[in-house]
Amino acid sequence: LGRPFVARGVVTEGDKRGRDLGFPTANVPVVPGAAAPADGVYAGWLRRLDGVDGGAKHPAAISVGTNPTFDGQRDRRVEAYVLDRTDLDLYGVGVEVEFVERIRGMVRFEGIDALMAAIADDVERTREILGEAEPHASS
Ligand code: FMN
């Protein structure tokens, strides 16, 4: 303990809602039984492990949970939206997600507009938190 919490895995396809929402996410399945932070939203870093960008840390807003706004999803996921990078395609890539600070709990929103507004706030909060955290590695 005393080290930041890290989740590792190969990015899988989610339900492809993220692109429509304007916040596409890299989905990292949580292995049942493996340790993961409590459900909620976090500021942190995503690092790809395939060496393509030299292990750069990308600032990310991270969601952990079952996306309760959408009925029907059962599995718990770690989903990372890399800030300002709607172009990133990470399917099949091994990544490491590092959790820096918790922002809020998971919420079941009444509609998509409320969810999108909340995520936009999370993104601004993430910028503030990471701006005060460790210096950015080159990205
Ligand atoms: N989903 C929720 O149901 N409630 C939330 O409070 C919530 N917060 C989120 C916060 C952030 C920063 C991000 C990136 C996602 C959040 N989500 C939340 C998850 C979105 O519902 C999910 O990313 C979207 O449905 C896309 O899913 P997909 O990757 O399977 O397409």
mmCIF file of C-alpha atoms and ligand atoms in Angstrom:
data_model
loop_
_atom_site.group_PDB
_atom_site.id
_atom_site.type_symbol
_atom_site.label_atom_id
_atom_site.label_comp_id
_atom_site.label_asym_id
_atom_site.label_seq_id
_atom_site.Cartn_x
_atom_site.Cartn_y
_atom_site.Cartn_z
ATOM 1 C CA LEU A 1 0.000 0.000 0.000
ATOM 2 C CA GLY A 2 1.001 3.595 -0.308
ATOM 3 C CA ARG A 3 1.367 3.053 -4.024
ATOM 4 C CA PRO A 4 -1.317 4.220 -6.438
ATOM 5 C CA PHE A 5 -3.892 1.598 -7.417
ATOM 6 C CA VAL A 6 -3.377 0.193 -10.900
ATOM 7 C CA ALA A 7 -5.645 -1.955 -13.107
ATOM 8 C CA ARG A 8 -4.193 -3.810 -16.079
ATOM 9 C CA GLY A 9 -5.876 -5.588 -18.966
ATOM 10 C CA VAL A 10 -6.541 -5.838 -22.675
ATOM 11 C CA VAL A 11 -9.053 -3.285 -23.956
ATOM 12 C CA THR A 12 -12.321 -4.858 -25.136
ATOM 13 C CA GLU A 13 -15.174 -3.405 -27.129
ATOM 14 C CA GLY A 14 -17.868 -1.910 -24.941
ATOM 15 C CA ASP A 15 -21.405 -1.332 -26.082
ATOM 16 C CA LYS A 16 -20.236 1.450 -28.433
ATOM 17 C CA ARG A 17 -22.364 4.075 -26.721
ATOM 18 C CA GLY A 18 -19.365 6.137 -25.721
ATOM 19 C CA ARG A 19 -18.706 7.472 -29.205
ATOM 20 C CA ASP A 20 -22.267 8.754 -29.507
ATOM 21 C CA LEU A 21 -21.966 10.373 -26.102
ATOM 22 C CA GLY A 22 -18.811 12.192 -27.207
ATOM 23 C CA PHE A 23 -16.695 10.427 -24.601
ATOM 24 C CA PRO A 24 -15.391 7.176 -26.087
ATOM 25 C CA THR A 25 -13.837 4.962 -23.449
ATOM 26 C CA ALA A 26 -11.303 2.172 -23.344
ATOM 27 C CA ASN A 27 -12.998 -0.708 -21.527
ATOM 28 C CA VAL A 28 -10.834 -2.851 -19.284
ATOM 29 C CA PRO A 29 -12.811 -5.799 -17.923
ATOM 30 C CA VAL A 30 -12.460 -6.380 -14.200
ATOM 31 C CA VAL A 31 -11.518 -9.983 -13.567
ATOM 32 C CA PRO A 32 -13.978 -11.385 -11.011
ATOM 33 C CA GLY A 33 -12.168 -11.718 -7.731
ATOM 34 C CA ALA A 34 -9.384 -9.351 -8.681
ATOM 35 C CA ALA A 35 -8.996 -6.190 -6.630
ATOM 36 C CA ALA A 36 -10.532 -3.053 -8.119
ATOM 37 C CA PRO A 37 -11.396 0.296 -6.596
ATOM 38 C CA ALA A 38 -14.954 0.889 -5.409
ATOM 39 C CA ASP A 39 -17.544 1.818 -8.045
ATOM 40 C CA GLY A 40 -17.276 5.503 -8.898
ATOM 41 C CA VAL A 41 -15.472 8.076 -11.026
ATOM 42 C CA TYR A 42 -11.748 8.782 -10.720
ATOM 43 C CA ALA A 43 -9.024 10.968 -12.184
ATOM 44 C CA GLY A 44 -5.977 9.042 -13.331
ATOM 45 C CA TRP A 45 -3.617 8.049 -16.112
ATOM 46 C CA LEU A 46 -3.787 5.531 -18.945
ATOM 47 C CA ARG A 47 -0.614 4.012 -20.300
ATOM 48 C CA ARG A 48 -0.469 1.650 -23.251
ATOM 49 C CA LEU A 49 1.789 -1.322 -22.675
ATOM 50 C CA ASP A 50 2.548 -2.109 -26.334
ATOM 51 C CA GLY A 51 5.323 0.469 -26.456
ATOM 52 C CA VAL A 52 3.767 2.396 -29.350
ATOM 53 C CA ASP A 53 4.094 5.768 -27.624
ATOM 54 C CA GLY A 54 6.990 4.986 -25.339
ATOM 55 C CA GLY A 55 4.829 4.350 -22.283
ATOM 56 C CA ALA A 56 3.472 7.903 -22.104
ATOM 57 C CA LYS A 57 0.896 8.601 -19.402
ATOM 58 C CA HIS A 58 -2.333 9.990 -20.850
ATOM 59 C CA PRO A 59 -4.669 11.945 -18.553
ATOM 60 C CA ALA A 60 -7.975 10.112 -18.153
ATOM 61 C CA ALA A 61 -11.388 10.331 -16.488
ATOM 62 C CA ILE A 62 -12.169 6.812 -15.295
ATOM 63 C CA SER A 63 -15.489 5.139 -14.529
ATOM 64 C CA VAL A 64 -15.753 1.944 -12.467
ATOM 65 C CA GLY A 65 -19.057 0.084 -12.286
ATOM 66 C CA THR A 66 -21.936 -1.355 -14.268
ATOM 67 C CA ASN A 67 -23.145 1.868 -15.979
ATOM 68 C CA PRO A 68 -26.460 1.908 -14.068
ATOM 69 C CA THR A 69 -27.941 4.564 -16.380
ATOM 70 C CA PHE A 70 -28.230 1.813 -18.989
ATOM 71 C CA ASP A 71 -30.369 -1.165 -18.051
ATOM 72 C CA GLY A 72 -29.166 -4.584 -18.881
ATOM 73 C CA GLN A 73 -25.439 -4.319 -18.341
ATOM 74 C CA ARG A 74 -24.304 -6.603 -15.560
ATOM 75 C CA ASP A 75 -20.542 -6.795 -15.732
ATOM 76 C CA ARG A 76 -18.307 -4.412 -13.821
ATOM 77 C CA ARG A 77 -15.946 -2.466 -15.983
ATOM 78 C CA VAL A 78 -13.118 -0.030 -15.682
ATOM 79 C CA GLU A 79 -13.619 2.513 -18.496
ATOM 80 C CA ALA A 80 -11.111 5.248 -19.224
ATOM 81 C CA TYR A 81 -11.850 8.320 -21.346
ATOM 82 C CA VAL A 82 -8.503 9.763 -22.407
ATOM 83 C CA LEU A 83 -8.993 13.532 -22.318
ATOM 84 C CA ASP A 84 -9.324 15.226 -25.703
ATOM 85 C CA ARG A 85 -8.585 11.996 -27.567
ATOM 86 C CA THR A 86 -11.764 10.947 -29.329
ATOM 87 C CA ASP A 87 -9.548 9.475 -32.071
ATOM 88 C CA LEU A 88 -7.763 6.843 -29.962
ATOM 89 C CA ASP A 89 -8.420 3.218 -30.927
ATOM 90 C CA LEU A 90 -7.167 0.925 -28.205
ATOM 91 C CA TYR A 91 -9.130 -2.266 -28.911
ATOM 92 C CA GLY A 92 -6.913 -5.271 -28.250
ATOM 93 C CA VAL A 93 -4.152 -3.195 -26.697
ATOM 94 C CA GLY A 94 -2.821 -3.997 -23.236
ATOM 95 C CA VAL A 95 -3.129 -0.961 -20.989
ATOM 96 C CA GLU A 96 -2.493 0.074 -17.439
ATOM 97 C CA VAL A 97 -4.919 2.424 -15.693
ATOM 98 C CA GLU A 98 -3.619 4.256 -12.637
ATOM 99 C CA PHE A 99 -6.098 5.769 -10.184
ATOM 100 C CA VAL A 100 -5.054 9.105 -8.671
ATOM 101 C CA GLU A 101 -8.126 10.518 -6.922
ATOM 102 C CA ARG A 102 -11.802 9.681 -6.476
ATOM 103 C CA ILE A 103 -14.228 12.302 -7.840
ATOM 104 C CA ARG A 104 -17.711 10.906 -7.084
ATOM 105 C CA GLY A 105 -19.831 7.794 -6.861
ATOM 106 C CA MET A 106 -21.645 6.025 -9.724
ATOM 107 C CA VAL A 107 -25.055 7.561 -10.401
ATOM 108 C CA ARG A 108 -28.073 6.185 -12.218
ATOM 109 C CA PHE A 109 -29.064 9.233 -14.262
ATOM 110 C CA GLU A 110 -32.566 9.863 -15.569
ATOM 111 C CA GLY A 111 -31.324 10.492 -19.064
ATOM 112 C CA ILE A 112 -28.360 10.754 -21.387
ATOM 113 C CA ASP A 113 -28.192 14.572 -21.196
ATOM 114 C CA ALA A 114 -27.678 14.458 -17.424
ATOM 115 C CA LEU A 115 -24.997 11.764 -17.807
ATOM 116 C CA MET A 116 -23.139 13.772 -20.462
ATOM 117 C CA ALA A 117 -23.226 16.924 -18.338
ATOM 118 C CA ALA A 118 -21.847 14.979 -15.371
ATOM 119 C CA ILE A 119 -19.032 13.492 -17.463
ATOM 120 C CA ALA A 120 -18.138 16.967 -18.783
ATOM 121 C CA ASP A 121 -17.815 18.132 -15.160
ATOM 122 C CA ASP A 122 -15.719 15.046 -14.344
ATOM 123 C CA VAL A 123 -13.373 15.916 -17.200
ATOM 124 C CA GLU A 124 -12.829 19.455 -15.880
ATOM 125 C CA ARG A 125 -12.264 18.114 -12.363
ATOM 126 C CA THR A 126 -9.785 15.575 -13.774
ATOM 127 C CA ARG A 127 -7.807 18.376 -15.430
ATOM 128 C CA GLU A 128 -7.584 20.217 -12.106
ATOM 129 C CA ILE A 129 -6.544 17.143 -10.143
ATOM 130 C CA LEU A 130 -3.917 15.953 -12.609
ATOM 131 C CA GLY A 131 -2.573 19.454 -13.079
ATOM 132 C CA GLU A 132 -1.675 19.446 -9.410
ATOM 133 C CA ALA A 133 -0.388 15.850 -9.424
ATOM 134 C CA GLU A 134 2.863 14.504 -10.839
ATOM 135 C CA PRO A 135 4.335 16.303 -13.817
ATOM 136 C CA HIS A 136 3.072 15.099 -17.181
ATOM 137 C CA ALA A 137 5.220 12.600 -18.940
ATOM 138 C CA SER A 138 5.588 13.584 -22.563
ATOM 139 C CA SER A 139 2.470 12.592 -24.432
HETATM 140 N N1 FMN B 1 -22.349 5.676 -16.388
HETATM 141 C C1 FMN B 1 -23.375 5.742 -15.494
HETATM 142 O O1 FMN B 1 -24.362 5.039 -15.653
HETATM 143 N N2 FMN B 1 -23.326 6.576 -14.408
HETATM 144 C C2 FMN B 1 -22.265 7.403 -14.157
HETATM 145 O O2 FMN B 1 -22.264 8.113 -13.144
HETATM 146 C C3 FMN B 1 -21.181 7.384 -15.098
HETATM 147 N N3 FMN B 1 -20.113 8.205 -14.944
HETATM 148 C C4 FMN B 1 -19.105 8.213 -15.868
HETATM 149 C C5 FMN B 1 -18.032 9.087 -15.741
HETATM 150 C C6 FMN B 1 -17.003 9.118 -16.671
HETATM 151 C C7 FMN B 1 -15.865 10.082 -16.505
HETATM 152 C C8 FMN B 1 -17.051 8.226 -17.792
HETATM 153 C C9 FMN B 1 -15.959 8.247 -18.814
HETATM 154 C C10 FMN B 1 -18.104 7.348 -17.925
HETATM 155 C C11 FMN B 1 -19.147 7.314 -16.988
HETATM 156 N N4 FMN B 1 -20.232 6.442 -17.115
HETATM 157 C C12 FMN B 1 -21.259 6.479 -16.213
HETATM 158 C C13 FMN B 1 -20.176 5.352 -18.114
HETATM 159 C C14 FMN B 1 -20.935 5.625 -19.395
HETATM 160 O O3 FMN B 1 -22.260 5.211 -19.216
HETATM 161 C C15 FMN B 1 -20.272 4.775 -20.491
HETATM 162 O O4 FMN B 1 -18.971 5.239 -20.699
HETATM 163 C C16 FMN B 1 -21.047 4.840 -21.770
HETATM 164 O O5 FMN B 1 -22.277 4.199 -21.597
HETATM 165 C C17 FMN B 1 -20.293 4.156 -22.903
HETATM 166 O O6 FMN B 1 -20.261 2.783 -22.700
HETATM 167 P P1 FMN B 1 -19.515 1.840 -23.759
HETATM 168 O O7 FMN B 1 -18.032 2.075 -23.604
HETATM 169 O O8 FMN B 1 -19.895 0.436 -23.346
HETATM 170 O O9 FMN B 1 -19.991 2.219 -25.103
#
